[in-house]
mmCIF file of C-alpha atoms in Angstrom:
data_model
loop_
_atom_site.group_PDB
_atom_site.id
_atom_site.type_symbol
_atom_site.label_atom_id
_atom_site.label_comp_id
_atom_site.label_asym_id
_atom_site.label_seq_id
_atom_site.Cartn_x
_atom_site.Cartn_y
_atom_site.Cartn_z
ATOM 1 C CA UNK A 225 123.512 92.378 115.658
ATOM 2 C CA UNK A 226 120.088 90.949 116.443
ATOM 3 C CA UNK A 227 118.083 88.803 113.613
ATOM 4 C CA UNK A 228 116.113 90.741 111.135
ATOM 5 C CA UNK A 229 117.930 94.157 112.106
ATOM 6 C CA UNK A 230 119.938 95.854 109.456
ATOM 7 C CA UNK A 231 122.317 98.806 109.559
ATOM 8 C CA UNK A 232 120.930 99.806 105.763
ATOM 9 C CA UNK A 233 122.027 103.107 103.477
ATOM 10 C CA UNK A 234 118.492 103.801 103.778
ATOM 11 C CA UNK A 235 118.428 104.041 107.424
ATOM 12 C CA UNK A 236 121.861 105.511 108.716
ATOM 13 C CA UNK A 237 120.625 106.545 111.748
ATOM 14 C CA UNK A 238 120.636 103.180 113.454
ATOM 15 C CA UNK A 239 119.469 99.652 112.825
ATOM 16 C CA UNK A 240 115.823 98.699 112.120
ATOM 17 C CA UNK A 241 113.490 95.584 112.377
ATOM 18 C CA UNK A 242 112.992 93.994 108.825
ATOM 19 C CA UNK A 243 109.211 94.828 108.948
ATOM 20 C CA UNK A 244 109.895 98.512 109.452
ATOM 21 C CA UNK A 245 112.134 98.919 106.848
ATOM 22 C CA UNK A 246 109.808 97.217 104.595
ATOM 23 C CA UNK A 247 106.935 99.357 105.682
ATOM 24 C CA UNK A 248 109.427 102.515 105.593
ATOM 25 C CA UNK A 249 110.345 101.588 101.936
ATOM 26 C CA UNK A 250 107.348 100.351 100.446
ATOM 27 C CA UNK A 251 105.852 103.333 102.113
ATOM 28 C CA UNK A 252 108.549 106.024 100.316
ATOM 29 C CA UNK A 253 108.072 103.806 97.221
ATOM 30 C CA UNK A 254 104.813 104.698 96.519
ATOM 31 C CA UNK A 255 104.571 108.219 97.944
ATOM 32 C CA UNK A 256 107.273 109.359 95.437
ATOM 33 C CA UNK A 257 105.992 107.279 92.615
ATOM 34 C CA UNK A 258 104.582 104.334 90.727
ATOM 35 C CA UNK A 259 107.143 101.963 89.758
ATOM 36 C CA UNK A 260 104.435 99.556 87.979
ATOM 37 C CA UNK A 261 105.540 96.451 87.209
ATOM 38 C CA UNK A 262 109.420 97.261 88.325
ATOM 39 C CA UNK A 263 110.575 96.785 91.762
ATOM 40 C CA UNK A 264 113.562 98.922 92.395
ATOM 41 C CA UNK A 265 113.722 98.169 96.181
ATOM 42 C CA UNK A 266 113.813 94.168 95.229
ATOM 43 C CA UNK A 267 117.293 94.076 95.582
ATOM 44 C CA UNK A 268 117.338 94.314 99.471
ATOM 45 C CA UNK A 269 120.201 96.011 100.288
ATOM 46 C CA UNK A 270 120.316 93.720 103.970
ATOM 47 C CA UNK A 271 123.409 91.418 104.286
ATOM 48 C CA UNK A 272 121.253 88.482 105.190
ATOM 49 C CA UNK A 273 119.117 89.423 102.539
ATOM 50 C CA UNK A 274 119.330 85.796 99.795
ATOM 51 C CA UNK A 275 118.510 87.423 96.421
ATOM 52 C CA UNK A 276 121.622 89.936 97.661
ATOM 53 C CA UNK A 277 123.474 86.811 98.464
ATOM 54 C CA UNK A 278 123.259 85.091 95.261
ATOM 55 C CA UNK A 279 123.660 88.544 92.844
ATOM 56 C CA UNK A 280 127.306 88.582 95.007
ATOM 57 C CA UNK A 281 128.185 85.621 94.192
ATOM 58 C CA UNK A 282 127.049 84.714 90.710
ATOM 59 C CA UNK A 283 128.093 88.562 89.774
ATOM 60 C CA UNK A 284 131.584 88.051 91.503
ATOM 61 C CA UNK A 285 134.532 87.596 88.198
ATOM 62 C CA UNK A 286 135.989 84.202 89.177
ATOM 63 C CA UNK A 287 132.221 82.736 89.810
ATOM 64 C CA UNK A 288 131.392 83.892 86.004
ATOM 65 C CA UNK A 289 134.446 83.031 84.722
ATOM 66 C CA UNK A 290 134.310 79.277 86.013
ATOM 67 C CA UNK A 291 130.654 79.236 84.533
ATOM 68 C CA UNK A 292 131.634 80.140 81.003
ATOM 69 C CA UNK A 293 134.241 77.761 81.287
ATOM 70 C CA UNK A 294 132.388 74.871 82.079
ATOM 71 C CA UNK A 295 129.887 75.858 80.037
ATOM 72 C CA UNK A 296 132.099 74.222 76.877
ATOM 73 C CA UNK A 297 132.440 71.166 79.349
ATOM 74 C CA UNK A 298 133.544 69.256 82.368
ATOM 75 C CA UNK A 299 137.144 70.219 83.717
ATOM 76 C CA UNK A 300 139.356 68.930 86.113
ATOM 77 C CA UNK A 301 140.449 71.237 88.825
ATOM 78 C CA UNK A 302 143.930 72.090 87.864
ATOM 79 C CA UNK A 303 142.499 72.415 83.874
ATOM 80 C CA UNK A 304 140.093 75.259 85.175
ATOM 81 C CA UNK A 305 143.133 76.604 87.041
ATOM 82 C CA UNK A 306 145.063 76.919 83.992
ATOM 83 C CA UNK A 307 142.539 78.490 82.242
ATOM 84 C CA UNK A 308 141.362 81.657 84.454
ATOM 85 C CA UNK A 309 144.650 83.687 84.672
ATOM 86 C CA UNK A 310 145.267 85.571 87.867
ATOM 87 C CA UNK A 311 143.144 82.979 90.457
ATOM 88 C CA UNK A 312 144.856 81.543 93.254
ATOM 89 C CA UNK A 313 144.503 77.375 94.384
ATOM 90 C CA UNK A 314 142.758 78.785 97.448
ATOM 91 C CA UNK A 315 140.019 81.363 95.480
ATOM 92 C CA UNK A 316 139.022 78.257 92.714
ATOM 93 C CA UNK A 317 138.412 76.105 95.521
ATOM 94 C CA UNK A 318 136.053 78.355 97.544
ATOM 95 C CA UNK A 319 134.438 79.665 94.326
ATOM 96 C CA UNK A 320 134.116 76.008 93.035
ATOM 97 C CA UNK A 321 132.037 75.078 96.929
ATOM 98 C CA UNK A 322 129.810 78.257 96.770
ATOM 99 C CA UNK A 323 129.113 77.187 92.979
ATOM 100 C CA UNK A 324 128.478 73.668 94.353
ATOM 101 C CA UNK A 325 126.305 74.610 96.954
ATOM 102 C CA UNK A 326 124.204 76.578 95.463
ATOM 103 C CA UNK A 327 123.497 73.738 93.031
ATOM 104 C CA UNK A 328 125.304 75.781 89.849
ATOM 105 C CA UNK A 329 127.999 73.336 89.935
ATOM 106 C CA UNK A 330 128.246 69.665 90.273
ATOM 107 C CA UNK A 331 131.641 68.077 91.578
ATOM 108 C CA UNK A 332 132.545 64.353 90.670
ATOM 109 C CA UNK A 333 135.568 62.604 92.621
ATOM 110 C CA UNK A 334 136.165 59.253 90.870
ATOM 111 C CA UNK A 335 137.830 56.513 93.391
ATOM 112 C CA UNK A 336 141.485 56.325 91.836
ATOM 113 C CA UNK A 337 144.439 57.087 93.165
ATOM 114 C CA UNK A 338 145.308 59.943 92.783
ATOM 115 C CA UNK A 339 141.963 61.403 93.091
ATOM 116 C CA UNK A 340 140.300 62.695 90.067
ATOM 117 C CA UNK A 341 137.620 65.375 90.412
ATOM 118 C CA UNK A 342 135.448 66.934 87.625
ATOM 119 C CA UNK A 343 133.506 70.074 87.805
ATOM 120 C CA UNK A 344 130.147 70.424 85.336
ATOM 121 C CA UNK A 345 127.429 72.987 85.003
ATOM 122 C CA UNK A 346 124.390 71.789 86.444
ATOM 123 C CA UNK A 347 121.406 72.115 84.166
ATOM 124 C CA UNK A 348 120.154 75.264 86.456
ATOM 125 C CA UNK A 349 123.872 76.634 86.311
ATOM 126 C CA UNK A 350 123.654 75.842 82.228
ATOM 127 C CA UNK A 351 120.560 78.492 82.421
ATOM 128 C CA UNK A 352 122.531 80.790 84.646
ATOM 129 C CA UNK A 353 125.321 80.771 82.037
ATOM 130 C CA UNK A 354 122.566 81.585 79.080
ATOM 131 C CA UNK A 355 121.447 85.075 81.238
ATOM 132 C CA UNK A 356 125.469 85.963 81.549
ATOM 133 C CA UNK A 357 125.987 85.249 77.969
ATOM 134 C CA UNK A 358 123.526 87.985 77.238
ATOM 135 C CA UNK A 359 125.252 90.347 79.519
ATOM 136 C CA UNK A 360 128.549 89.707 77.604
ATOM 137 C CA UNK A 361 126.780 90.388 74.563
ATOM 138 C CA UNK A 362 125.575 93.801 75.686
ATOM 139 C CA UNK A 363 129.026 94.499 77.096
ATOM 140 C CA UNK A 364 130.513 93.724 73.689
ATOM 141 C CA UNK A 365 127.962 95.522 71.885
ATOM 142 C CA UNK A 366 127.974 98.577 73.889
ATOM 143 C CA UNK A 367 131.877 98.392 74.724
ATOM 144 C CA UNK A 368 132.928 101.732 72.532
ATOM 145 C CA UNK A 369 130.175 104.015 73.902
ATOM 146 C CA UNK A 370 131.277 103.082 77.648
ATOM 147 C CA UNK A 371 134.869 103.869 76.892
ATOM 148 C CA UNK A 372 133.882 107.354 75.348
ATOM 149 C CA UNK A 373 131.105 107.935 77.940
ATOM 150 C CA UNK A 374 134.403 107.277 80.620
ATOM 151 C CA UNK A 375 136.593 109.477 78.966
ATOM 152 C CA UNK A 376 134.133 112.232 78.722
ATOM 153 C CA UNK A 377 133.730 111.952 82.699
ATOM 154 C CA UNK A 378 137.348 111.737 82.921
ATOM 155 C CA UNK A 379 137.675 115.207 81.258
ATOM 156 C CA UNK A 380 134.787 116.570 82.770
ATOM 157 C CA UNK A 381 136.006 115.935 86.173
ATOM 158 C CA UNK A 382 139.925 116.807 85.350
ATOM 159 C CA UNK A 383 138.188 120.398 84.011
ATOM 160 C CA UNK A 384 136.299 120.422 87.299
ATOM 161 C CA UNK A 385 139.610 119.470 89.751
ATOM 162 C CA UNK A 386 141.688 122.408 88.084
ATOM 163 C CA UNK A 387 139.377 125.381 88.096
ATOM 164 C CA UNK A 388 139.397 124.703 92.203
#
């Protein structure tokens, strides 16, 4: 696919330049209303779109998991291993380089034999882990109303599946 062309859910009909879609959705933007200060089309929905980019990978479970983690601390590879349950060798190791470069994690090998790496929070990853804390929080707070607000559904749509 050509640079700056996009096969988007806004456009099914075909790919467009990056200018037209902008002009096509800031133009629908404000001819069905004012959003003020929010953005709701900031969240580009593009694959080669960055802010996309980084939501996928600090939103992805293993990447939030390894920043709570060493959040309490620097850990050795195989300590952060036994810690998340479920995660292969091969997913901590490419979740640990995406961290690292995007500067949320910092890796340390120390020259001894064998080879000792440590993984830390960088201080912008130490911020990162302060805005998913919050999110937990709300999660934890809000836990009892999801799980009756999925139930509800749950009947809802079983009602709807046996009157057909």
């Amino acid at each position: 696919m050509e640079e700056g062309t996009s096969k988007s859910p806004r456009h099914p009909a075909g790919t467009v330049t990056a200018a037209a879609a902008a002009v096509a959705v800031g133009s629908a933007a404000t001819s069905r209303c004012d959003y003020g200060e929010a953005d709701p089309f900031q969240w580009d929905t593009r694959e080669d779109c960055e802010v996309r980019q980084i939501l996928d990978r600090i939103g992805d479970k293993w990447s939030l998991l390894v920043i709570a983690l060493l959040d309490m601390g620097t850990l050795r590879f195989t300590e952060l291993r036994r810690e998340i349950d479920g995660i292969s060798q091969r997913m901590l190791t490419v979740t640990l380089r995406q961290l690292e470069r995007d500067g949320l994690v910092k890796r340390t090998v120390h020259p001894v034999v064998p080879p000792r790496v440590e993984y830390q929070l960088t201080p912008m990853g130490r911020t990162l882990h302060t805005t998913i804390n919050a999110l937990v929080v709300w999660t934890e707070e809000h836990q009892n109303r999801i799980a009756a607000a999925r139930e509800e559904y749950d009947r809802r749509a079983a009602k709807a599946a046996e009157a057909l």
